[in-house]
């Protein structure tokens, strides 16, 4: 029996989208593929409020994170870090031989834009990486506020991991001056894993031409060359791209982008009200995510037992806390195409199990 996923990635995928994966294979050097590519492009741009091209990567989101720092940093990168994924981006940067410093706060605590400004004013950096929605802590970082700081520095690129936020919350790429905004489709897009998307600015492409090439697979100028032909550099995950087309049509034309964002906000609000009533919420107030809730386990329940019972008796799966917070927190995702009855049903089941 299929267990319904309330995990913050991968997320539940609608049957209609799964069926798209079994569409007969098409060749990626055909007009048919270019048509597919061209149908996806404007919808992705609409979703991200951008005129920038949006590249497709046949990799998980981590590949696009590598691409950002290997192409976008000539001098030194400043990593804004306050959770597992932002911390990981720092490691990814260093592993690729790219110089980087971390500006760090405790998990779940915001990094003040003024502190970022102070760092940038040294003139040591030419790129900032930041995670929009920290999936490890259920925190939405103030990308807009930070963008106001970063935009004062002409030479500094703004690289944003929006993995668990994109397609669930509004990100105004052009207005916020985001040079690369990346995500994997297995989170708020509600698609099977295997594909990442990223908007890429002219400024980033220019920078990439100046940087000693550090990657072939993730080389942005090379990807751009093929993008202009409505193709990908290498053989892409064609089934996933076909499913992405279907889901983008649904998001943009059927549900509507604003409605989708409003639904995410409403559902996260329901989970957060529940969490406040029975538990507490992990990240600092005012920064709660609209796509998942990281519940602070103030009642000391066994998160492992709770999830086991949800899975075995109810075919529902939530996520334990991230890393060391495995038992101290648990996470409930309302990403992708989750409905209000889905969420209310899950919370009622948890109440039943815990006798709340
Ligand atoms: C899931 C996630 C990642 C890693 O994504 P993969 O697709 O597994 O590579 C990175 N950043 C954030 C914020 C995430 O939620």
mmCIF file of N, CA, C and O in Angstrom, residues 3-44:
data_model
loop_
_atom_site.group_PDB
_atom_site.id
_atom_site.type_symbol
_atom_site.label_atom_id
_atom_site.label_comp_id
_atom_site.label_asym_id
_atom_site.label_seq_id
_atom_site.Cartn_x
_atom_site.Cartn_y
_atom_site.Cartn_z
ATOM 1 N N UNK A 3 2.282 4.759 0.815
ATOM 2 C CA UNK A 3 2.193 5.689 1.950
ATOM 3 C C UNK A 3 2.278 7.125 1.440
ATOM 4 O O UNK A 3 3.142 7.480 0.645
ATOM 5 N N UNK A 4 1.355 7.920 1.911
ATOM 6 C CA UNK A 4 1.271 9.311 1.469
ATOM 7 C C UNK A 4 2.383 10.120 2.138
ATOM 8 O O UNK A 4 2.565 10.048 3.350
ATOM 9 N N UNK A 5 3.100 10.887 1.328
ATOM 10 C CA UNK A 5 4.264 11.601 1.853
ATOM 11 C C UNK A 5 3.914 13.012 2.331
ATOM 12 O O UNK A 5 3.397 13.822 1.558
ATOM 13 N N UNK A 6 4.205 13.255 3.599
ATOM 14 C CA UNK A 6 4.149 14.615 4.157
ATOM 15 C C UNK A 6 5.573 15.019 4.551
ATOM 16 O O UNK A 6 5.783 15.745 5.508
ATOM 17 N N UNK A 7 6.526 14.479 3.810
ATOM 18 C CA UNK A 7 7.941 14.752 4.062
ATOM 19 C C UNK A 7 8.359 15.950 3.207
ATOM 20 O O UNK A 7 7.812 16.144 2.111
ATOM 21 N N UNK A 8 9.324 16.740 3.703
ATOM 22 C CA UNK A 8 9.731 17.927 2.924
ATOM 23 C C UNK A 8 10.692 17.565 1.790
ATOM 24 O O UNK A 8 11.759 18.129 1.664
ATOM 25 N N UNK A 9 10.326 16.621 1.026
ATOM 26 C CA UNK A 9 11.062 16.187 -0.140
ATOM 27 C C UNK A 9 11.694 14.829 0.067
ATOM 28 O O UNK A 9 12.375 14.665 1.067
ATOM 29 N N UNK A 10 11.431 13.876 -0.858
ATOM 30 C CA UNK A 10 10.461 14.020 -1.928
ATOM 31 C C UNK A 10 9.042 14.158 -1.380
ATOM 32 O O UNK A 10 8.750 13.726 -0.265
ATOM 33 N N UNK A 11 8.211 14.754 -2.204
ATOM 34 C CA UNK A 11 6.827 14.981 -1.792
ATOM 35 C C UNK A 11 5.894 14.073 -2.612
ATOM 36 O O UNK A 11 6.317 13.426 -3.567
ATOM 37 N N UNK A 12 4.633 14.067 -2.210
ATOM 38 C CA UNK A 12 3.622 13.255 -2.884
ATOM 39 C C UNK A 12 3.474 13.713 -4.351
ATOM 40 O O UNK A 12 3.457 14.914 -4.620
ATOM 41 N N UNK A 13 3.390 12.755 -5.263
ATOM 42 C CA UNK A 13 3.229 13.077 -6.686
ATOM 43 C C UNK A 13 1.858 12.587 -7.155
ATOM 44 O O UNK A 13 1.500 11.429 -6.941
ATOM 45 N N UNK A 14 1.096 13.458 -7.799
ATOM 46 C CA UNK A 14 -0.231 13.087 -8.291
ATOM 47 C C UNK A 14 -0.117 11.989 -9.357
ATOM 48 O O UNK A 14 0.807 12.011 -10.174
ATOM 49 N N UNK A 15 -1.085 11.083 -9.377
ATOM 50 C CA UNK A 15 -1.089 9.956 -10.312
ATOM 51 C C UNK A 15 -0.998 10.433 -11.762
ATOM 52 O O UNK A 15 -0.269 9.862 -12.578
ATOM 53 N N UNK A 16 -1.705 11.503 -12.046
ATOM 54 C CA UNK A 16 -1.713 12.063 -13.395
ATOM 55 C C UNK A 16 -0.286 12.408 -13.863
ATOM 56 O O UNK A 16 0.053 12.243 -15.036
ATOM 57 N N UNK A 17 0.526 12.859 -12.927
ATOM 58 C CA UNK A 17 1.901 13.216 -13.269
ATOM 59 C C UNK A 17 2.767 11.970 -13.413
ATOM 60 O O UNK A 17 3.637 11.899 -14.286
ATOM 61 N N UNK A 18 2.512 10.987 -12.569
ATOM 62 C CA UNK A 18 3.265 9.729 -12.677
ATOM 63 C C UNK A 18 3.021 9.097 -14.048
ATOM 64 O O UNK A 18 3.926 8.535 -14.654
ATOM 65 N N UNK A 19 1.799 9.226 -14.518
ATOM 66 C CA UNK A 19 1.467 8.642 -15.821
ATOM 67 C C UNK A 19 2.242 9.311 -16.960
ATOM 68 O O UNK A 19 2.577 8.666 -17.944
ATOM 69 N N UNK A 20 2.535 10.589 -16.801
ATOM 70 C CA UNK A 20 3.304 11.304 -17.828
ATOM 71 C C UNK A 20 4.679 10.674 -18.048
ATOM 72 O O UNK A 20 5.243 10.754 -19.134
ATOM 73 N N UNK A 21 5.206 10.058 -16.994
ATOM 74 C CA UNK A 21 6.552 9.474 -17.076
ATOM 75 C C UNK A 21 6.612 8.321 -18.073
ATOM 76 O O UNK A 21 7.682 7.967 -18.550
ATOM 77 N N UNK A 22 5.478 7.729 -18.366
ATOM 78 C CA UNK A 22 5.490 6.590 -19.283
ATOM 79 C C UNK A 22 5.137 6.984 -20.717
ATOM 80 O O UNK A 22 4.843 6.143 -21.553
ATOM 81 N N UNK A 23 5.201 8.289 -20.993
ATOM 82 C CA UNK A 23 5.034 8.766 -22.374
ATOM 83 C C UNK A 23 6.169 8.176 -23.226
ATOM 84 O O UNK A 23 7.300 8.071 -22.742
ATOM 85 N N UNK A 24 5.866 7.818 -24.465
ATOM 86 C CA UNK A 24 6.902 7.239 -25.336
ATOM 87 C C UNK A 24 8.106 8.180 -25.415
ATOM 88 O O UNK A 24 7.960 9.401 -25.503
ATOM 89 N N UNK A 25 9.289 7.603 -25.381
ATOM 90 C CA UNK A 25 10.525 8.381 -25.377
ATOM 91 C C UNK A 25 10.654 9.212 -26.652
ATOM 92 O O UNK A 25 10.344 8.739 -27.745
ATOM 93 N N UNK A 26 11.120 10.452 -26.491
ATOM 94 C CA UNK A 26 11.431 11.248 -27.682
ATOM 95 C C UNK A 26 12.931 11.537 -27.680
ATOM 96 O O UNK A 26 13.575 11.459 -26.633
ATOM 97 N N UNK A 27 13.458 11.863 -28.841
ATOM 98 C CA UNK A 27 14.899 12.124 -28.935
ATOM 99 C C UNK A 27 15.158 13.595 -28.601
ATOM 100 O O UNK A 27 14.398 14.472 -28.981
ATOM 101 N N UNK A 28 16.277 13.828 -27.881
ATOM 102 C CA UNK A 28 16.517 15.202 -27.422
ATOM 103 C C UNK A 28 17.138 16.116 -28.484
ATOM 104 O O UNK A 28 17.379 17.282 -28.210
ATOM 105 N N UNK A 29 17.393 15.591 -29.663
ATOM 106 C CA UNK A 29 17.867 16.485 -30.746
ATOM 107 C C UNK A 29 16.809 16.582 -31.848
ATOM 108 O O UNK A 29 17.117 16.494 -33.021
ATOM 109 N N UNK A 30 15.573 16.710 -31.411
ATOM 110 C CA UNK A 30 14.484 16.825 -32.391
ATOM 111 C C UNK A 30 13.686 18.098 -32.129
ATOM 112 O O UNK A 30 13.763 18.675 -31.038
ATOM 113 N N UNK A 31 12.899 18.473 -33.128
ATOM 114 C CA UNK A 31 12.014 19.630 -32.959
ATOM 115 C C UNK A 31 10.989 19.354 -31.864
ATOM 116 O O UNK A 31 10.575 20.263 -31.151
ATOM 117 N N UNK A 32 10.595 18.097 -31.761
ATOM 118 C CA UNK A 32 9.602 17.725 -30.758
ATOM 119 C C UNK A 32 10.126 18.045 -29.351
ATOM 120 O O UNK A 32 9.403 18.577 -28.506
ATOM 121 N N UNK A 33 11.416 17.754 -29.140
ATOM 122 C CA UNK A 33 11.991 18.069 -27.828
ATOM 123 C C UNK A 33 12.084 19.584 -27.646
ATOM 124 O O UNK A 33 11.758 20.110 -26.566
ATOM 125 N N UNK A 34 12.502 20.297 -28.683
ATOM 126 C CA UNK A 34 12.608 21.759 -28.569
ATOM 127 C C UNK A 34 11.245 22.386 -28.288
ATOM 128 O O UNK A 34 11.152 23.361 -27.539
ATOM 129 N N UNK A 35 10.194 21.807 -28.866
ATOM 130 C CA UNK A 35 8.840 22.310 -28.580
ATOM 131 C C UNK A 35 8.505 22.118 -27.098
ATOM 132 O O UNK A 35 7.938 23.001 -26.458
ATOM 133 N N UNK A 36 8.855 20.940 -26.610
ATOM 134 C CA UNK A 36 8.636 20.638 -25.192
ATOM 135 C C UNK A 36 9.377 21.661 -24.325
ATOM 136 O O UNK A 36 8.824 22.245 -23.388
ATOM 137 N N UNK A 37 10.625 21.900 -24.671
ATOM 138 C CA UNK A 37 11.468 22.856 -23.946
ATOM 139 C C UNK A 37 10.829 24.255 -23.967
ATOM 140 O O UNK A 37 10.767 24.942 -22.945
ATOM 141 N N UNK A 38 10.344 24.630 -25.149
ATOM 142 C CA UNK A 38 9.762 25.971 -25.302
ATOM 143 C C UNK A 38 8.421 26.136 -24.586
ATOM 144 O O UNK A 38 8.005 27.254 -24.304
ATOM 145 N N UNK A 39 7.749 25.043 -24.348
ATOM 146 C CA UNK A 39 6.500 25.138 -23.598
ATOM 147 C C UNK A 39 6.777 25.326 -22.104
ATOM 148 O O UNK A 39 6.011 25.968 -21.397
ATOM 149 N N UNK A 40 7.875 24.750 -21.672
ATOM 150 C CA UNK A 40 8.241 24.825 -20.254
ATOM 151 C C UNK A 40 8.788 26.203 -19.889
ATOM 152 O O UNK A 40 8.441 26.776 -18.856
ATOM 153 N N UNK A 41 9.667 26.719 -20.751
ATOM 154 C CA UNK A 41 10.405 27.955 -20.471
ATOM 155 C C UNK A 41 9.548 29.129 -19.977
ATOM 156 O O UNK A 41 9.791 29.632 -18.876
ATOM 157 N N UNK A 42 8.546 29.576 -20.756
ATOM 158 C CA UNK A 42 7.806 30.772 -20.300
ATOM 159 C C UNK A 42 7.058 30.541 -18.989
ATOM 160 O O UNK A 42 6.878 31.482 -18.219
ATOM 161 N N UNK A 43 6.653 29.305 -18.746
ATOM 162 C CA UNK A 43 5.928 29.034 -17.492
ATOM 163 C C UNK A 43 6.869 29.073 -16.295
ATOM 164 O O UNK A 43 6.498 29.558 -15.231
ATOM 165 N N UNK A 44 8.075 28.574 -16.490
ATOM 166 C CA UNK A 44 9.050 28.668 -15.399
ATOM 167 C C UNK A 44 9.392 30.135 -15.124
ATOM 168 O O UNK A 44 9.524 30.560 -13.970
#
